[in-house]
Amino acid sequence: AIANMKGLKQGQLKLSAVSTTKYFLPRIIGPFCQQYPGVELSLRFTNHERILQYMTDNQDDFYILSQLPSTIDVTSHRILENPLVAIAPSNHPLAEETNIPFQRLAEEPFIMREPGSGTRQALEELFHKHQAELKVRLELGSNEAIKQAILGGLGVSVLSKHTLTLEKDTGLFAILDVEDLPIKRNWYAIYPAGKQPSVVARTFLNYLEADHNLNLTNEEVKTA
Ligand code: PGA
């Protein structure tokens, strides 16, 4: 049966996904590509604003993001938890503290993602909720660059916990225990409500929803 399926599932599959999905998506596609060698898979990673633009322009089969759009009607499939956490270097004075009040975190200089980033938007909303003012020390258009700047002592940030997947045993970073954090979010695979995904796209959607390694990865991150 699998041999038959192989013949059926071929063609191109194009996806755009938010920056943080690069911390799990390329890792878990191996078995899918092995099962469907005829599928030509192309992934690109960017921020929320650009993903929504690509969707408006109908550039991809589907899209993966964390914040569902409020103005466009979409079909969505929940994939995995994607919490945002406060990250500091492990030698930071707040690293050993518990139950840190939000206002205390707000005194720290922040390293921010670029405008158009959903991570940035979620952080701004949290500051707005607490009527606190963000002290922006630096703006960087990449999660990895922000991690480097954190290690360089330039400030703290709020990023997806998945950005620390490979560093969790290194002792380089501390996740701060702050009031109202982590910000709970999920990744969703979405496409415009009227669109009929191709057979290949539907097969990959099912794969993303069903894959057990996804849950494993999430567990690993949870215990970081
Ligand atoms: P962003 O989204 O790249 O737009 O910040 C990342 C995320 O939602 O995990």
mmCIF file with all atom_site columns, C-alpha atoms and ligand atoms in Angstrom:
data_model
loop_
_atom_site.group_PDB
_atom_site.id
_atom_site.type_symbol
_atom_site.label_atom_id
_atom_site.label_alt_id
_atom_site.label_comp_id
_atom_site.label_asym_id
_atom_site.label_entity_id
_atom_site.label_seq_id
_atom_site.pdbx_PDB_ins_code
_atom_site.Cartn_x
_atom_site.Cartn_y
_atom_site.Cartn_z
_atom_site.occupancy
_atom_site.B_iso_or_equiv
_atom_site.pdbx_formal_charge
_atom_site.auth_seq_id
_atom_site.auth_comp_id
_atom_site.auth_asym_id
_atom_site.auth_atom_id
_atom_site.pdbx_PDB_model_num
ATOM   1   C CA . ALA A 1 1   ? 0.000   0.000  0.000  1.00 0.00 ? 1   ALA A CA 1
ATOM   2   C CA . ILE A 1 2   ? 2.828   2.366  0.847  1.00 0.00 ? 2   ILE A CA 1
ATOM   3   C CA . ALA A 1 3   ? 4.445   1.734  -2.540 1.00 0.00 ? 3   ALA A CA 1
ATOM   4   C CA . ASN A 1 4   ? 1.180   2.738  -4.223 1.00 0.00 ? 4   ASN A CA 1
ATOM   5   C CA . MET A 1 5   ? 0.893   5.855  -2.105 1.00 0.00 ? 5   MET A CA 1
ATOM   6   C CA . LYS A 1 6   ? 4.384   6.887  -3.093 1.00 0.00 ? 6   LYS A CA 1
ATOM   7   C CA . GLY A 1 7   ? 3.349   7.062  -6.723 1.00 0.00 ? 7   GLY A CA 1
ATOM   8   C CA . LEU A 1 8   ? 0.293   9.131  -5.904 1.00 0.00 ? 8   LEU A CA 1
ATOM   9   C CA . LYS A 1 9   ? 1.921   11.754 -3.737 1.00 0.00 ? 9   LYS A CA 1
ATOM   10  C CA . GLN A 1 10  ? 4.180   13.856 -5.844 1.00 0.00 ? 10  GLN A CA 1
ATOM   11  C CA . GLY A 1 11  ? 4.535   17.408 -6.871 1.00 0.00 ? 11  GLY A CA 1
ATOM   12  C CA . GLN A 1 12  ? 5.546   20.659 -5.311 1.00 0.00 ? 12  GLN A CA 1
ATOM   13  C CA . LEU A 1 13  ? 4.760   21.756 -1.812 1.00 0.00 ? 13  LEU A CA 1
ATOM   14  C CA . LYS A 1 14  ? 5.535   25.335 -0.836 1.00 0.00 ? 14  LYS A CA 1
ATOM   15  C CA . LEU A 1 15  ? 5.188   26.634 2.714  1.00 0.00 ? 15  LEU A CA 1
ATOM   16  C CA . SER A 1 16  ? 5.960   29.871 4.509  1.00 0.00 ? 16  SER A CA 1
ATOM   17  C CA . ALA A 1 17  ? 6.353   29.771 8.261  1.00 0.00 ? 17  ALA A CA 1
ATOM   18  C CA . VAL A 1 18  ? 7.233   32.155 11.092 1.00 0.00 ? 18  VAL A CA 1
ATOM   19  C CA . SER A 1 19  ? 10.849  32.435 12.196 1.00 0.00 ? 19  SER A CA 1
ATOM   20  C CA . THR A 1 20  ? 10.574  30.103 15.196 1.00 0.00 ? 20  THR A CA 1
ATOM   21  C CA . THR A 1 21  ? 9.384   27.099 13.187 1.00 0.00 ? 21  THR A CA 1
ATOM   22  C CA . LYS A 1 22  ? 12.942  26.645 11.947 1.00 0.00 ? 22  LYS A CA 1
ATOM   23  C CA . TYR A 1 23  ? 13.623  25.206 15.420 1.00 0.00 ? 23  TYR A CA 1
ATOM   24  C CA . PHE A 1 24  ? 11.517  22.116 14.713 1.00 0.00 ? 24  PHE A CA 1
ATOM   25  C CA . LEU A 1 25  ? 10.168  21.950 11.162 1.00 0.00 ? 25  LEU A CA 1
ATOM   26  C CA . PRO A 1 26  ? 13.305  21.001 9.194  1.00 0.00 ? 26  PRO A CA 1
ATOM   27  C CA . ARG A 1 27  ? 14.110  18.402 11.849 1.00 0.00 ? 27  ARG A CA 1
ATOM   28  C CA . ILE A 1 28  ? 10.852  16.517 11.587 1.00 0.00 ? 28  ILE A CA 1
ATOM   29  C CA . ILE A 1 29  ? 10.335  16.415 7.812  1.00 0.00 ? 29  ILE A CA 1
ATOM   30  C CA . GLY A 1 30  ? 12.792  13.553 7.236  1.00 0.00 ? 30  GLY A CA 1
ATOM   31  C CA . PRO A 1 31  ? 10.290  10.671 7.492  1.00 0.00 ? 31  PRO A CA 1
ATOM   32  C CA . PHE A 1 32  ? 7.789   12.544 5.300  1.00 0.00 ? 32  PHE A CA 1
ATOM   33  C CA . CYS A 1 33  ? 10.375  13.130 2.575  1.00 0.00 ? 33  CYS A CA 1
ATOM   34  C CA . GLN A 1 34  ? 11.423  9.474  2.770  1.00 0.00 ? 34  GLN A CA 1
ATOM   35  C CA . GLN A 1 35  ? 7.864   8.256  2.446  1.00 0.00 ? 35  GLN A CA 1
ATOM   36  C CA . TYR A 1 36  ? 7.101   10.634 -0.440 1.00 0.00 ? 36  TYR A CA 1
ATOM   37  C CA . PRO A 1 37  ? 10.336  11.038 -2.404 1.00 0.00 ? 37  PRO A CA 1
ATOM   38  C CA . GLY A 1 38  ? 8.337   12.524 -5.294 1.00 0.00 ? 38  GLY A CA 1
ATOM   39  C CA . VAL A 1 39  ? 7.394   15.585 -3.269 1.00 0.00 ? 39  VAL A CA 1
ATOM   40  C CA . GLU A 1 40  ? 9.525   18.644 -3.796 1.00 0.00 ? 40  GLU A CA 1
ATOM   41  C CA . LEU A 1 41  ? 9.332   20.570 -0.544 1.00 0.00 ? 41  LEU A CA 1
ATOM   42  C CA . SER A 1 42  ? 10.236  24.216 -0.227 1.00 0.00 ? 42  SER A CA 1
ATOM   43  C CA . LEU A 1 43  ? 10.075  26.108 3.080  1.00 0.00 ? 43  LEU A CA 1
ATOM   44  C CA . ARG A 1 44  ? 10.765  29.722 3.798  1.00 0.00 ? 44  ARG A CA 1
ATOM   45  C CA . PHE A 1 45  ? 10.927  31.405 7.171  1.00 0.00 ? 45  PHE A CA 1
ATOM   46  C CA . THR A 1 46  ? 10.011  35.001 7.915  1.00 0.00 ? 46  THR A CA 1
ATOM   47  C CA . ASN A 1 47  ? 7.828   37.047 10.288 1.00 0.00 ? 47  ASN A CA 1
ATOM   48  C CA . HIS A 1 48  ? 4.054   37.280 10.749 1.00 0.00 ? 48  HIS A CA 1
ATOM   49  C CA . GLU A 1 49  ? 3.562   40.396 8.660  1.00 0.00 ? 49  GLU A CA 1
ATOM   50  C CA . ARG A 1 50  ? 5.277   38.908 5.609  1.00 0.00 ? 50  ARG A CA 1
ATOM   51  C CA . ILE A 1 51  ? 3.481   35.583 6.009  1.00 0.00 ? 51  ILE A CA 1
ATOM   52  C CA . LEU A 1 52  ? 0.135   37.378 5.843  1.00 0.00 ? 52  LEU A CA 1
ATOM   53  C CA . GLN A 1 53  ? 1.323   39.229 2.735  1.00 0.00 ? 53  GLN A CA 1
ATOM   54  C CA . TYR A 1 54  ? 2.352   35.933 1.092  1.00 0.00 ? 54  TYR A CA 1
ATOM   55  C CA . MET A 1 55  ? -1.066  34.513 1.952  1.00 0.00 ? 55  MET A CA 1
ATOM   56  C CA . THR A 1 56  ? -2.826  37.527 0.435  1.00 0.00 ? 56  THR A CA 1
ATOM   57  C CA . ASP A 1 57  ? -0.722  36.985 -2.702 1.00 0.00 ? 57  ASP A CA 1
ATOM   58  C CA . ASN A 1 58  ? -1.532  33.234 -2.657 1.00 0.00 ? 58  ASN A CA 1
ATOM   59  C CA . GLN A 1 59  ? 2.160   32.317 -2.844 1.00 0.00 ? 59  GLN A CA 1
ATOM   60  C CA . ASP A 1 60  ? 2.167   29.059 -0.875 1.00 0.00 ? 60  ASP A CA 1
ATOM   61  C CA . ASP A 1 61  ? 0.137   25.913 -0.222 1.00 0.00 ? 61  ASP A CA 1
ATOM   62  C CA . PHE A 1 62  ? -0.259  26.855 3.429  1.00 0.00 ? 62  PHE A CA 1
ATOM   63  C CA . TYR A 1 63  ? 1.318   28.930 6.178  1.00 0.00 ? 63  TYR A CA 1
ATOM   64  C CA . ILE A 1 64  ? 2.451   28.343 9.751  1.00 0.00 ? 64  ILE A CA 1
ATOM   65  C CA . LEU A 1 65  ? 2.184   31.096 12.348 1.00 0.00 ? 65  LEU A CA 1
ATOM   66  C CA . SER A 1 66  ? 1.271   31.742 15.997 1.00 0.00 ? 66  SER A CA 1
ATOM   67  C CA . GLN A 1 67  ? -1.216  34.590 15.856 1.00 0.00 ? 67  GLN A CA 1
ATOM   68  C CA . LEU A 1 68  ? -4.298  33.859 13.791 1.00 0.00 ? 68  LEU A CA 1
ATOM   69  C CA . PRO A 1 69  ? -5.186  36.819 11.570 1.00 0.00 ? 69  PRO A CA 1
ATOM   70  C CA . SER A 1 70  ? -8.230  38.776 12.723 1.00 0.00 ? 70  SER A CA 1
ATOM   71  C CA . THR A 1 71  ? -9.165  40.279 9.350  1.00 0.00 ? 71  THR A CA 1
ATOM   72  C CA . ILE A 1 72  ? -8.852  37.271 7.013  1.00 0.00 ? 72  ILE A CA 1
ATOM   73  C CA . ASP A 1 73  ? -11.081 34.202 7.231  1.00 0.00 ? 73  ASP A CA 1
ATOM   74  C CA . VAL A 1 74  ? -8.824  31.129 7.475  1.00 0.00 ? 74  VAL A CA 1
ATOM   75  C CA . THR A 1 75  ? -8.968  27.401 8.075  1.00 0.00 ? 75  THR A CA 1
ATOM   76  C CA . SER A 1 76  ? -6.542  26.558 10.867 1.00 0.00 ? 76  SER A CA 1
ATOM   77  C CA . HIS A 1 77  ? -4.949  23.405 12.279 1.00 0.00 ? 77  HIS A CA 1
ATOM   78  C CA . ARG A 1 78  ? -3.279  23.624 15.677 1.00 0.00 ? 78  ARG A CA 1
ATOM   79  C CA . ILE A 1 79  ? 0.168   22.045 15.574 1.00 0.00 ? 79  ILE A CA 1
ATOM   80  C CA . LEU A 1 80  ? 2.173   22.576 18.751 1.00 0.00 ? 80  LEU A CA 1
ATOM   81  C CA . GLU A 1 81  ? 2.571   24.797 21.817 1.00 0.00 ? 81  GLU A CA 1
ATOM   82  C CA . ASN A 1 82  ? 4.859   27.769 21.289 1.00 0.00 ? 82  ASN A CA 1
ATOM   83  C CA . PRO A 1 83  ? 5.231   29.669 24.583 1.00 0.00 ? 83  PRO A CA 1
ATOM   84  C CA . LEU A 1 84  ? 7.150   32.945 24.818 1.00 0.00 ? 84  LEU A CA 1
ATOM   85  C CA . VAL A 1 85  ? 9.565   33.176 27.745 1.00 0.00 ? 85  VAL A CA 1
ATOM   86  C CA . ALA A 1 86  ? 11.766  35.893 29.285 1.00 0.00 ? 86  ALA A CA 1
ATOM   87  C CA . ILE A 1 87  ? 15.405  35.077 28.514 1.00 0.00 ? 87  ILE A CA 1
ATOM   88  C CA . ALA A 1 88  ? 18.547  36.445 30.210 1.00 0.00 ? 88  ALA A CA 1
ATOM   89  C CA . PRO A 1 89  ? 22.167  35.325 30.408 1.00 0.00 ? 89  PRO A CA 1
ATOM   90  C CA . SER A 1 90  ? 22.562  32.766 33.186 1.00 0.00 ? 90  SER A CA 1
ATOM   91  C CA . ASN A 1 91  ? 24.735  35.195 35.210 1.00 0.00 ? 91  ASN A CA 1
ATOM   92  C CA . HIS A 1 92  ? 21.953  37.819 35.249 1.00 0.00 ? 92  HIS A CA 1
ATOM   93  C CA . PRO A 1 93  ? 20.927  39.094 38.733 1.00 0.00 ? 93  PRO A CA 1
ATOM   94  C CA . LEU A 1 94  ? 17.302  38.011 38.121 1.00 0.00 ? 94  LEU A CA 1
ATOM   95  C CA . ALA A 1 95  ? 18.263  34.483 37.053 1.00 0.00 ? 95  ALA A CA 1
ATOM   96  C CA . GLU A 1 96  ? 18.009  32.991 40.559 1.00 0.00 ? 96  GLU A CA 1
ATOM   97  C CA . GLU A 1 97  ? 14.878  34.880 41.611 1.00 0.00 ? 97  GLU A CA 1
ATOM   98  C CA . THR A 1 98  ? 11.336  33.532 41.648 1.00 0.00 ? 98  THR A CA 1
ATOM   99  C CA . ASN A 1 99  ? 7.996   35.302 41.237 1.00 0.00 ? 99  ASN A CA 1
ATOM   100 C CA . ILE A 1 100 ? 9.592   38.382 39.713 1.00 0.00 ? 100 ILE A CA 1
ATOM   101 C CA . PRO A 1 101 ? 7.017   41.211 39.430 1.00 0.00 ? 101 PRO A CA 1
ATOM   102 C CA . PHE A 1 102 ? 6.433   42.340 35.850 1.00 0.00 ? 102 PHE A CA 1
ATOM   103 C CA . GLN A 1 103 ? 7.415   45.906 36.738 1.00 0.00 ? 103 GLN A CA 1
ATOM   104 C CA . ARG A 1 104 ? 10.843  44.627 37.810 1.00 0.00 ? 104 ARG A CA 1
ATOM   105 C CA . LEU A 1 105 ? 11.391  42.924 34.458 1.00 0.00 ? 105 LEU A CA 1
ATOM   106 C CA . ALA A 1 106 ? 10.280  46.129 32.739 1.00 0.00 ? 106 ALA A CA 1
ATOM   107 C CA . GLU A 1 107 ? 13.252  47.980 34.267 1.00 0.00 ? 107 GLU A CA 1
ATOM   108 C CA . GLU A 1 108 ? 15.632  45.842 32.182 1.00 0.00 ? 108 GLU A CA 1
ATOM   109 C CA . PRO A 1 109 ? 16.908  46.953 28.770 1.00 0.00 ? 109 PRO A CA 1
ATOM   110 C CA . PHE A 1 110 ? 15.240  44.868 26.027 1.00 0.00 ? 110 PHE A CA 1
ATOM   111 C CA . ILE A 1 111 ? 16.466  43.449 22.754 1.00 0.00 ? 111 ILE A CA 1
ATOM   112 C CA . MET A 1 112 ? 13.530  43.529 20.368 1.00 0.00 ? 112 MET A CA 1
ATOM   113 C CA . ARG A 1 113 ? 12.555  41.786 17.143 1.00 0.00 ? 113 ARG A CA 1
ATOM   114 C CA . GLU A 1 114 ? 11.732  43.957 14.111 1.00 0.00 ? 114 GLU A CA 1
ATOM   115 C CA . PRO A 1 115 ? 8.311   45.557 13.449 1.00 0.00 ? 115 PRO A CA 1
ATOM   116 C CA . GLY A 1 116 ? 6.102   42.950 11.732 1.00 0.00 ? 116 GLY A CA 1
ATOM   117 C CA . SER A 1 117 ? 7.250   40.229 14.131 1.00 0.00 ? 117 SER A CA 1
ATOM   118 C CA . GLY A 1 118 ? 4.506   38.470 16.085 1.00 0.00 ? 118 GLY A CA 1
ATOM   119 C CA . THR A 1 119 ? 6.932   37.938 18.966 1.00 0.00 ? 119 THR A CA 1
ATOM   120 C CA . ARG A 1 120 ? 7.436   41.684 19.178 1.00 0.00 ? 120 ARG A CA 1
ATOM   121 C CA . GLN A 1 121 ? 3.706   42.325 18.997 1.00 0.00 ? 121 GLN A CA 1
ATOM   122 C CA . ALA A 1 122 ? 2.959   39.903 21.837 1.00 0.00 ? 122 ALA A CA 1
ATOM   123 C CA . LEU A 1 123 ? 5.631   41.535 24.006 1.00 0.00 ? 123 LEU A CA 1
ATOM   124 C CA . GLU A 1 124 ? 4.311   45.026 23.259 1.00 0.00 ? 124 GLU A CA 1
ATOM   125 C CA . GLU A 1 125 ? 0.799   43.908 24.191 1.00 0.00 ? 125 GLU A CA 1
ATOM   126 C CA . LEU A 1 126 ? 2.060   42.541 27.510 1.00 0.00 ? 126 LEU A CA 1
ATOM   127 C CA . PHE A 1 127 ? 3.806   45.845 28.289 1.00 0.00 ? 127 PHE A CA 1
ATOM   128 C CA . HIS A 1 128 ? 0.666   47.708 27.283 1.00 0.00 ? 128 HIS A CA 1
ATOM   129 C CA . LYS A 1 129 ? -1.423  45.555 29.598 1.00 0.00 ? 129 LYS A CA 1
ATOM   130 C CA . HIS A 1 130 ? 0.902   46.414 32.492 1.00 0.00 ? 130 HIS A CA 1
ATOM   131 C CA . GLN A 1 131 ? 1.091   50.068 31.425 1.00 0.00 ? 131 GLN A CA 1
ATOM   132 C CA . ALA A 1 132 ? 4.850   49.714 31.454 1.00 0.00 ? 132 ALA A CA 1
ATOM   133 C CA . GLU A 1 133 ? 7.294   51.350 29.086 1.00 0.00 ? 133 GLU A CA 1
ATOM   134 C CA . LEU A 1 134 ? 9.682   49.212 27.076 1.00 0.00 ? 134 LEU A CA 1
ATOM   135 C CA . LYS A 1 135 ? 13.314  50.216 27.351 1.00 0.00 ? 135 LYS A CA 1
ATOM   136 C CA . VAL A 1 136 ? 14.533  49.188 23.920 1.00 0.00 ? 136 VAL A CA 1
ATOM   137 C CA . ARG A 1 137 ? 18.295  48.776 23.898 1.00 0.00 ? 137 ARG A CA 1
ATOM   138 C CA . LEU A 1 138 ? 18.577  47.214 20.474 1.00 0.00 ? 138 LEU A CA 1
ATOM   139 C CA . GLU A 1 139 ? 16.424  45.967 17.609 1.00 0.00 ? 139 GLU A CA 1
ATOM   140 C CA . LEU A 1 140 ? 17.482  42.856 15.693 1.00 0.00 ? 140 LEU A CA 1
ATOM   141 C CA . GLY A 1 141 ? 15.694  41.013 12.894 1.00 0.00 ? 141 GLY A CA 1
ATOM   142 C CA . SER A 1 142 ? 16.620  37.511 14.002 1.00 0.00 ? 142 SER A CA 1
ATOM   143 C CA . ASN A 1 143 ? 16.062  35.286 17.043 1.00 0.00 ? 143 ASN A CA 1
ATOM   144 C CA . GLU A 1 144 ? 19.620  33.931 16.804 1.00 0.00 ? 144 GLU A CA 1
ATOM   145 C CA . ALA A 1 145 ? 21.089  37.443 16.721 1.00 0.00 ? 145 ALA A CA 1
ATOM   146 C CA . ILE A 1 146 ? 19.032  38.334 19.799 1.00 0.00 ? 146 ILE A CA 1
ATOM   147 C CA . LYS A 1 147 ? 20.397  35.285 21.633 1.00 0.00 ? 147 LYS A CA 1
ATOM   148 C CA . GLN A 1 148 ? 23.933  36.421 20.830 1.00 0.00 ? 148 GLN A CA 1
ATOM   149 C CA . ALA A 1 149 ? 23.185  39.945 22.067 1.00 0.00 ? 149 ALA A CA 1
ATOM   150 C CA . ILE A 1 150 ? 21.741  38.499 25.295 1.00 0.00 ? 150 ILE A CA 1
ATOM   151 C CA . LEU A 1 151 ? 24.987  36.582 25.807 1.00 0.00 ? 151 LEU A CA 1
ATOM   152 C CA . GLY A 1 152 ? 26.849  39.800 25.055 1.00 0.00 ? 152 GLY A CA 1
ATOM   153 C CA . GLY A 1 153 ? 25.134  41.388 28.044 1.00 0.00 ? 153 GLY A CA 1
ATOM   154 C CA . LEU A 1 154 ? 23.107  43.927 26.057 1.00 0.00 ? 154 LEU A CA 1
ATOM   155 C CA . GLY A 1 155 ? 19.811  43.084 27.717 1.00 0.00 ? 155 GLY A CA 1
ATOM   156 C CA . VAL A 1 156 ? 17.014  40.582 28.062 1.00 0.00 ? 156 VAL A CA 1
ATOM   157 C CA . SER A 1 157 ? 14.312  39.504 25.638 1.00 0.00 ? 157 SER A CA 1
ATOM   158 C CA . VAL A 1 158 ? 11.074  37.594 25.331 1.00 0.00 ? 158 VAL A CA 1
ATOM   159 C CA . LEU A 1 159 ? 11.301  34.877 22.686 1.00 0.00 ? 159 LEU A CA 1
ATOM   160 C CA . SER A 1 160 ? 9.806   31.496 21.845 1.00 0.00 ? 160 SER A CA 1
ATOM   161 C CA . LYS A 1 161 ? 11.083  28.853 24.247 1.00 0.00 ? 161 LYS A CA 1
ATOM   162 C CA . HIS A 1 162 ? 11.891  26.750 21.185 1.00 0.00 ? 162 HIS A CA 1
ATOM   163 C CA . THR A 1 163 ? 14.724  29.161 20.285 1.00 0.00 ? 163 THR A CA 1
ATOM   164 C CA . LEU A 1 164 ? 16.630  27.568 23.205 1.00 0.00 ? 164 LEU A CA 1
ATOM   165 C CA . THR A 1 165 ? 16.114  23.944 22.136 1.00 0.00 ? 165 THR A CA 1
ATOM   166 C CA . LEU A 1 166 ? 19.785  23.324 21.346 1.00 0.00 ? 166 LEU A CA 1
ATOM   167 C CA . GLU A 1 167 ? 21.109  25.380 24.289 1.00 0.00 ? 167 GLU A CA 1
ATOM   168 C CA . LYS A 1 168 ? 19.046  23.889 27.080 1.00 0.00 ? 168 LYS A CA 1
ATOM   169 C CA . ASP A 1 169 ? 21.924  21.847 28.537 1.00 0.00 ? 169 ASP A CA 1
ATOM   170 C CA . THR A 1 170 ? 24.625  24.452 27.995 1.00 0.00 ? 170 THR A CA 1
ATOM   171 C CA . GLY A 1 171 ? 23.874  26.639 31.016 1.00 0.00 ? 171 GLY A CA 1
ATOM   172 C CA . LEU A 1 172 ? 24.253  29.765 28.855 1.00 0.00 ? 172 LEU A CA 1
ATOM   173 C CA . PHE A 1 173 ? 20.729  31.131 29.268 1.00 0.00 ? 173 PHE A CA 1
ATOM   174 C CA . ALA A 1 174 ? 18.239  31.507 32.112 1.00 0.00 ? 174 ALA A CA 1
ATOM   175 C CA . ILE A 1 175 ? 14.477  31.551 31.656 1.00 0.00 ? 175 ILE A CA 1
ATOM   176 C CA . LEU A 1 176 ? 13.214  34.151 34.130 1.00 0.00 ? 176 LEU A CA 1
ATOM   177 C CA . ASP A 1 177 ? 10.304  33.385 36.446 1.00 0.00 ? 177 ASP A CA 1
ATOM   178 C CA . VAL A 1 178 ? 8.226   36.506 35.825 1.00 0.00 ? 178 VAL A CA 1
ATOM   179 C CA . GLU A 1 179 ? 4.582   37.322 36.593 1.00 0.00 ? 179 GLU A CA 1
ATOM   180 C CA . ASP A 1 180 ? 2.358   36.789 33.482 1.00 0.00 ? 180 ASP A CA 1
ATOM   181 C CA . LEU A 1 181 ? 5.044   34.792 31.673 1.00 0.00 ? 181 LEU A CA 1
ATOM   182 C CA . PRO A 1 182 ? 5.301   32.565 29.716 1.00 0.00 ? 182 PRO A CA 1
ATOM   183 C CA . ILE A 1 183 ? 2.889   33.971 27.154 1.00 0.00 ? 183 ILE A CA 1
ATOM   184 C CA . LYS A 1 184 ? 0.907   30.928 26.006 1.00 0.00 ? 184 LYS A CA 1
ATOM   185 C CA . ARG A 1 185 ? 0.710   30.513 22.253 1.00 0.00 ? 185 ARG A CA 1
ATOM   186 C CA . ASN A 1 186 ? 0.494   27.774 19.648 1.00 0.00 ? 186 ASN A CA 1
ATOM   187 C CA . TRP A 1 187 ? 1.638   27.271 16.116 1.00 0.00 ? 187 TRP A CA 1
ATOM   188 C CA . TYR A 1 188 ? -1.156  26.902 13.565 1.00 0.00 ? 188 TYR A CA 1
ATOM   189 C CA . ALA A 1 189 ? -1.073  25.774 9.963  1.00 0.00 ? 189 ALA A CA 1
ATOM   190 C CA . ILE A 1 190 ? -3.506  27.993 8.064  1.00 0.00 ? 190 ILE A CA 1
ATOM   191 C CA . TYR A 1 191 ? -4.832  28.751 4.593  1.00 0.00 ? 191 TYR A CA 1
ATOM   192 C CA . PRO A 1 192 ? -7.599  31.047 3.293  1.00 0.00 ? 192 PRO A CA 1
ATOM   193 C CA . ALA A 1 193 ? -11.032 29.628 4.154  1.00 0.00 ? 193 ALA A CA 1
ATOM   194 C CA . GLY A 1 194 ? -12.111 29.129 0.530  1.00 0.00 ? 194 GLY A CA 1
ATOM   195 C CA . LYS A 1 195 ? -8.941  27.416 -0.604 1.00 0.00 ? 195 LYS A CA 1
ATOM   196 C CA . GLN A 1 196 ? -8.810  23.676 -1.338 1.00 0.00 ? 196 GLN A CA 1
ATOM   197 C CA . PRO A 1 197 ? -5.318  22.396 -0.437 1.00 0.00 ? 197 PRO A CA 1
ATOM   198 C CA . SER A 1 198 ? -3.701  19.953 -2.883 1.00 0.00 ? 198 SER A CA 1
ATOM   199 C CA . VAL A 1 199 ? -3.475  16.240 -2.058 1.00 0.00 ? 199 VAL A CA 1
ATOM   200 C CA . VAL A 1 200 ? 0.194   16.714 -1.215 1.00 0.00 ? 200 VAL A CA 1
ATOM   201 C CA . ALA A 1 201 ? -0.552  19.698 1.032  1.00 0.00 ? 201 ALA A CA 1
ATOM   202 C CA . ARG A 1 202 ? -3.299  17.788 2.865  1.00 0.00 ? 202 ARG A CA 1
ATOM   203 C CA . THR A 1 203 ? -0.983  14.822 3.338  1.00 0.00 ? 203 THR A CA 1
ATOM   204 C CA . PHE A 1 204 ? 1.664   17.071 4.877  1.00 0.00 ? 204 PHE A CA 1
ATOM   205 C CA . LEU A 1 205 ? -0.927  18.799 7.091  1.00 0.00 ? 205 LEU A CA 1
ATOM   206 C CA . ASN A 1 206 ? -2.004  15.401 8.431  1.00 0.00 ? 206 ASN A CA 1
ATOM   207 C CA . TYR A 1 207 ? 1.627   14.525 8.991  1.00 0.00 ? 207 TYR A CA 1
ATOM   208 C CA . LEU A 1 208 ? 2.232   17.710 10.985 1.00 0.00 ? 208 LEU A CA 1
ATOM   209 C CA . GLU A 1 209 ? -0.819  17.122 13.152 1.00 0.00 ? 209 GLU A CA 1
ATOM   210 C CA . ALA A 1 210 ? -0.058  13.464 13.795 1.00 0.00 ? 210 ALA A CA 1
ATOM   211 C CA . ASP A 1 211 ? 3.710   13.318 14.149 1.00 0.00 ? 211 ASP A CA 1
ATOM   212 C CA . HIS A 1 212 ? 4.830   12.003 17.540 1.00 0.00 ? 212 HIS A CA 1
ATOM   213 C CA . ASN A 1 213 ? 8.248   13.581 17.405 1.00 0.00 ? 213 ASN A CA 1
ATOM   214 C CA . LEU A 1 214 ? 6.553   16.945 17.544 1.00 0.00 ? 214 LEU A CA 1
ATOM   215 C CA . ASN A 1 215 ? 5.220   16.170 20.995 1.00 0.00 ? 215 ASN A CA 1
ATOM   216 C CA . LEU A 1 216 ? 8.561   14.784 22.040 1.00 0.00 ? 216 LEU A CA 1
ATOM   217 C CA . THR A 1 217 ? 10.286  17.972 20.997 1.00 0.00 ? 217 THR A CA 1
ATOM   218 C CA . ASN A 1 218 ? 7.768   19.955 22.986 1.00 0.00 ? 218 ASN A CA 1
ATOM   219 C CA . GLU A 1 219 ? 8.373   17.837 26.080 1.00 0.00 ? 219 GLU A CA 1
ATOM   220 C CA . GLU A 1 220 ? 12.117  18.335 25.798 1.00 0.00 ? 220 GLU A CA 1
ATOM   221 C CA . VAL A 1 221 ? 11.627  22.057 25.645 1.00 0.00 ? 221 VAL A CA 1
ATOM   222 C CA . LYS A 1 222 ? 9.188   22.073 28.545 1.00 0.00 ? 222 LYS A CA 1
ATOM   223 C CA . THR A 1 223 ? 11.764  20.591 30.898 1.00 0.00 ? 223 THR A CA 1
ATOM   224 C CA . ALA A 1 224 ? 14.554  22.933 29.766 1.00 0.00 ? 224 ALA A CA 1
HETATM 225 P P1 . PGA B 2 .   ? 7.670   36.109 14.391 1.00 0.00 ? 1   PGA B P1 1
HETATM 226 O O1 . PGA B 2 .   ? 6.826   34.884 14.950 1.00 0.00 ? 1   PGA B O1 1
HETATM 227 O O2 . PGA B 2 .   ? 8.810   35.547 13.582 1.00 0.00 ? 1   PGA B O2 1
HETATM 228 O O3 . PGA B 2 .   ? 6.682   36.907 13.570 1.00 0.00 ? 1   PGA B O3 1
HETATM 229 O O4 . PGA B 2 .   ? 8.150   36.877 15.586 1.00 0.00 ? 1   PGA B O4 1
HETATM 230 C C1 . PGA B 2 .   ? 7.462   33.900 15.731 1.00 0.00 ? 1   PGA B C1 1
HETATM 231 C C2 . PGA B 2 .   ? 6.460   33.084 16.507 1.00 0.00 ? 1   PGA B C2 1
HETATM 232 O O5 . PGA B 2 .   ? 5.282   33.433 16.532 1.00 0.00 ? 1   PGA B O5 1
HETATM 233 O O6 . PGA B 2 .   ? 6.870   32.070 17.122 1.00 0.00 ? 1   PGA B O6 1
#
